[in-house]
Amino acid sequence: MNFLSDFKYLTDENNIYKEISYDEFKELLDGFHSALIIVGGSWSEEFQAVAGEVNKIAKEEKLSEIYVYDPRFINVFKEEEDLRDCLTLENKLKYYYIVEHTGFKASELVRDTLIAKMEVPTFFAIKNGTCVDYFTSKYIKDPFIREKDNLEDKTLEFITRFKQLISKMNEEKTMFD
C-alpha cells in the first residue's frame, strides 16, 4: 500500500503509516508490544476522511509508527475477499482471534456467526500486548470531518477521541494500580 498516493487527504510524504500483515498484527497482540493499529484500507471512505488528521496528530503526540492492517486480500480464486466476512473456517478463526484478543464488541454480528462485526476504520491502542482502548470512526470528509448526511463539523470530536486513545496507550501504570 502506498499511503501517500492511496489516501487523498494525506499529504505528508514522511507519514508514519506502516502496513502490516495478519501475522504481524497477531504478533503485536501475542507479544509484549505497544502500538496503535488501524484496521481498514484506502477503499474505506471513513478511513480516507481521517488519514491526514491521524498522521498529523500522531506525529504531534510523538508516535513513530501507526500500523495499518487491511482485512481485504486476494483469495486463492484471485477474488477480493474481506477477512471480516468469515467466508471460510480459516478466515473465521483468524477474524475471531482479532476480535477476541482486542476485546472488540459491537451490536451487529457477522452473518451466521456470533462474532462482532467490525466496521472500518477501527483504531486499537495496544499496550504491552493488551488492547487498552479502541473506537470506530464513522466520519466522512467534505470539506471537513463530519457524519454522513450531517453537515456539522466533527473534526474536534474526532481529534479529542483519537488523542484519548493515544493517551491510554502511553499511560504509565504502577503494579499497584
Tab-separated table of C-alpha atoms in Angstrom:
chain	number	residue	atom	x	y	z
A	1	MET	CA	0.000	0.000	0.000
A	2	ASN	CA	1.352	3.413	-0.941
A	3	PHE	CA	-0.258	5.608	1.682
A	4	LEU	CA	0.606	8.924	0.049
A	5	SER	CA	-0.968	8.056	-3.296
A	6	ASP	CA	-3.801	5.893	-1.908
A	7	PHE	CA	-5.154	8.410	0.630
A	8	LYS	CA	-6.393	11.648	-0.916
A	9	TYR	CA	-6.342	13.673	2.330
A	10	LEU	CA	-2.849	12.537	3.330
A	11	THR	CA	-0.227	14.970	2.036
A	12	ASP	CA	2.720	14.174	4.327
A	13	GLU	CA	5.470	12.439	2.339
A	14	ASN	CA	7.015	11.386	5.658
A	15	ASN	CA	3.834	9.856	7.070
A	16	ILE	CA	4.225	7.299	9.812
A	17	TYR	CA	1.863	4.634	8.469
A	18	LYS	CA	3.179	1.099	8.116
A	19	GLU	CA	1.152	-1.687	6.536
A	20	ILE	CA	1.169	-4.971	8.442
A	21	SER	CA	0.032	-8.480	7.607
A	22	TYR	CA	-2.314	-10.637	9.650
A	23	ASP	CA	0.667	-12.473	11.173
A	24	GLU	CA	2.303	-9.169	12.175
A	25	PHE	CA	-0.984	-7.997	13.731
A	26	LYS	CA	-1.173	-11.277	15.644
A	27	GLU	CA	2.431	-10.836	16.840
A	28	LEU	CA	1.622	-7.358	18.181
A	29	LEU	CA	-1.220	-8.918	20.193
A	30	ASP	CA	0.725	-12.005	21.300
A	31	GLY	CA	3.943	-10.234	22.197
A	32	PHE	CA	4.584	-7.644	24.841
A	33	HIS	CA	4.230	-4.825	22.284
A	34	SER	CA	2.675	-1.379	22.447
A	35	ALA	CA	1.268	0.058	19.235
A	36	LEU	CA	-1.503	1.951	17.564
A	37	ILE	CA	-3.220	-0.267	14.980
A	38	ILE	CA	-5.852	0.726	12.465
A	39	VAL	CA	-7.994	-1.899	10.758
A	40	GLY	CA	-9.036	-0.575	7.353
A	41	GLY	CA	-7.807	0.398	3.934
A	42	SER	CA	-7.855	3.127	1.336
A	43	TRP	CA	-11.106	1.652	-0.037
A	44	SER	CA	-12.871	2.948	3.111
A	45	GLU	CA	-14.351	6.437	2.719
A	46	GLU	CA	-14.262	6.782	6.503
A	47	PHE	CA	-10.533	5.963	6.677
A	48	GLN	CA	-9.871	8.329	3.771
A	49	ALA	CA	-11.558	11.118	5.752
A	50	VAL	CA	-9.334	10.874	8.819
A	51	ALA	CA	-5.999	9.585	7.441
A	52	GLY	CA	-4.384	13.032	7.236
A	53	GLU	CA	-5.554	14.112	10.700
A	54	VAL	CA	-4.460	10.826	12.266
A	55	ASN	CA	-0.952	11.154	10.858
A	56	LYS	CA	-0.658	14.789	11.967
A	57	ILE	CA	-1.935	14.144	15.496
A	58	ALA	CA	0.190	11.020	15.943
A	59	LYS	CA	3.322	12.935	14.972
A	60	GLU	CA	2.398	15.762	17.384
A	61	GLU	CA	1.986	13.116	20.097
A	62	LYS	CA	5.479	11.748	19.263
A	63	LEU	CA	4.392	8.406	17.828
A	64	SER	CA	6.882	6.934	15.381
A	65	GLU	CA	4.577	4.428	13.627
A	66	ILE	CA	0.922	3.692	13.093
A	67	TYR	CA	0.252	0.158	11.935
A	68	VAL	CA	-2.456	-0.436	9.332
A	69	TYR	CA	-3.992	-3.857	8.848
A	70	ASP	CA	-6.145	-4.158	5.728
A	71	PRO	CA	-8.609	-7.054	6.175
A	72	ARG	CA	-9.134	-7.295	2.405
A	73	PHE	CA	-6.977	-9.696	0.422
A	74	ILE	CA	-6.922	-11.704	-2.804
A	75	ASN	CA	-8.041	-15.284	-2.169
A	76	VAL	CA	-6.979	-18.477	-3.972
A	77	PHE	CA	-9.599	-17.844	-6.681
A	78	LYS	CA	-7.985	-14.444	-7.420
A	79	GLU	CA	-11.026	-12.649	-5.971
A	80	GLU	CA	-11.007	-9.877	-3.407
A	81	GLU	CA	-12.210	-11.102	-0.042
A	82	ASP	CA	-12.614	-9.466	3.350
A	83	LEU	CA	-11.453	-11.379	6.421
A	84	ARG	CA	-14.323	-9.822	8.387
A	85	ASP	CA	-16.866	-11.693	6.234
A	86	CYS	CA	-15.677	-15.051	7.654
A	87	LEU	CA	-16.323	-16.926	4.400
A	88	THR	CA	-14.077	-19.889	5.274
A	89	LEU	CA	-13.351	-21.645	8.540
A	90	GLU	CA	-9.732	-20.451	8.403
A	91	ASN	CA	-10.794	-16.826	7.958
A	92	LYS	CA	-13.446	-17.156	10.636
A	93	LEU	CA	-10.810	-18.372	13.092
A	94	LYS	CA	-8.375	-15.598	12.128
A	95	TYR	CA	-11.017	-12.889	12.445
A	96	TYR	CA	-12.287	-14.335	15.723
A	97	TYR	CA	-8.732	-14.219	17.038
A	98	ILE	CA	-8.543	-10.463	16.387
A	99	VAL	CA	-11.967	-9.800	17.923
A	100	GLU	CA	-11.267	-11.959	20.966
A	101	HIS	CA	-7.770	-10.616	21.680
A	102	THR	CA	-8.767	-6.957	21.283
A	103	GLY	CA	-11.988	-7.330	23.252
A	104	PHE	CA	-13.895	-5.774	20.347
A	105	LYS	CA	-17.654	-5.552	20.897
A	106	ALA	CA	-20.431	-4.484	18.532
A	107	SER	CA	-24.169	-4.965	18.363
A	108	GLU	CA	-24.002	-6.180	14.753
A	109	LEU	CA	-22.727	-9.711	14.176
A	110	VAL	CA	-21.003	-11.316	11.200
A	111	ARG	CA	-23.548	-13.300	9.200
A	112	ASP	CA	-24.118	-16.845	10.502
A	113	THR	CA	-21.769	-16.321	13.476
A	114	LEU	CA	-21.783	-14.895	16.966
A	115	ILE	CA	-18.705	-12.773	16.179
A	116	ALA	CA	-18.930	-8.973	16.412
A	117	LYS	CA	-18.867	-7.217	13.016
A	118	MET	CA	-16.037	-4.682	12.892
A	119	GLU	CA	-16.579	-1.520	10.878
A	120	VAL	CA	-13.570	0.299	9.417
A	121	PRO	CA	-11.577	2.135	10.341
A	122	THR	CA	-11.298	0.771	13.853
A	123	PHE	CA	-8.436	2.157	15.919
A	124	PHE	CA	-6.814	-0.036	18.587
A	125	ALA	CA	-4.426	1.075	21.318
A	126	ILE	CA	-2.250	-1.896	22.317
A	127	LYS	CA	-0.122	-1.575	25.450
A	128	ASN	CA	2.187	-4.426	26.410
A	129	GLY	CA	0.205	-6.826	24.230
A	130	THR	CA	-3.188	-5.857	25.669
A	131	CYS	CA	-5.819	-3.754	23.957
A	132	VAL	CA	-6.453	-0.849	26.348
A	133	ASP	CA	-8.938	1.044	24.177
A	134	TYR	CA	-10.489	1.152	20.728
A	135	PHE	CA	-13.016	3.071	18.708
A	136	THR	CA	-14.517	3.056	15.236
A	137	SER	CA	-14.644	6.219	13.154
A	138	LYS	CA	-17.773	6.697	11.078
A	139	TYR	CA	-16.849	10.081	9.681
A	140	ILE	CA	-16.521	11.258	6.111
A	141	LYS	CA	-14.845	14.412	4.811
A	142	ASP	CA	-16.406	17.085	2.617
A	143	PRO	CA	-14.631	19.507	3.222
A	144	PHE	CA	-14.327	18.788	6.970
A	145	ILE	CA	-14.731	15.655	9.057
A	146	ARG	CA	-18.443	15.065	9.538
A	147	GLU	CA	-21.052	12.340	9.809
A	148	LYS	CA	-22.886	11.139	6.713
A	149	ASP	CA	-25.994	13.214	5.993
A	150	ASN	CA	-24.941	15.775	8.610
A	151	LEU	CA	-23.003	18.936	7.787
A	152	GLU	CA	-21.926	19.622	11.397
A	153	ASP	CA	-18.132	19.720	11.721
A	154	LYS	CA	-16.969	16.811	13.928
A	155	THR	CA	-13.237	17.368	13.463
A	156	LEU	CA	-12.638	18.402	17.094
A	157	GLU	CA	-14.705	15.474	18.367
A	158	PHE	CA	-12.581	13.053	16.319
A	159	ILE	CA	-9.296	14.682	17.383
A	160	THR	CA	-10.298	14.509	21.056
A	161	ARG	CA	-11.227	10.828	20.837
A	162	PHE	CA	-8.058	9.935	18.939
A	163	LYS	CA	-5.875	11.758	21.492
A	164	GLN	CA	-7.636	9.846	24.291
A	165	LEU	CA	-6.703	6.601	22.555
A	166	ILE	CA	-3.041	7.635	22.305
A	167	SER	CA	-3.064	8.776	25.928
A	168	LYS	CA	-4.317	5.381	27.117
A	169	MET	CA	-1.616	3.632	25.115
A	170	ASN	CA	1.075	5.872	26.631
A	171	GLU	CA	-0.333	5.876	30.175
A	172	GLU	CA	2.122	4.828	32.857
A	173	LYS	CA	0.717	2.475	35.490
A	174	THR	CA	2.344	1.055	38.552
A	175	MET	CA	1.900	-2.531	39.659
A	176	PHE	CA	-0.419	-1.277	42.441
A	177	ASP	CA	-2.942	0.360	40.058
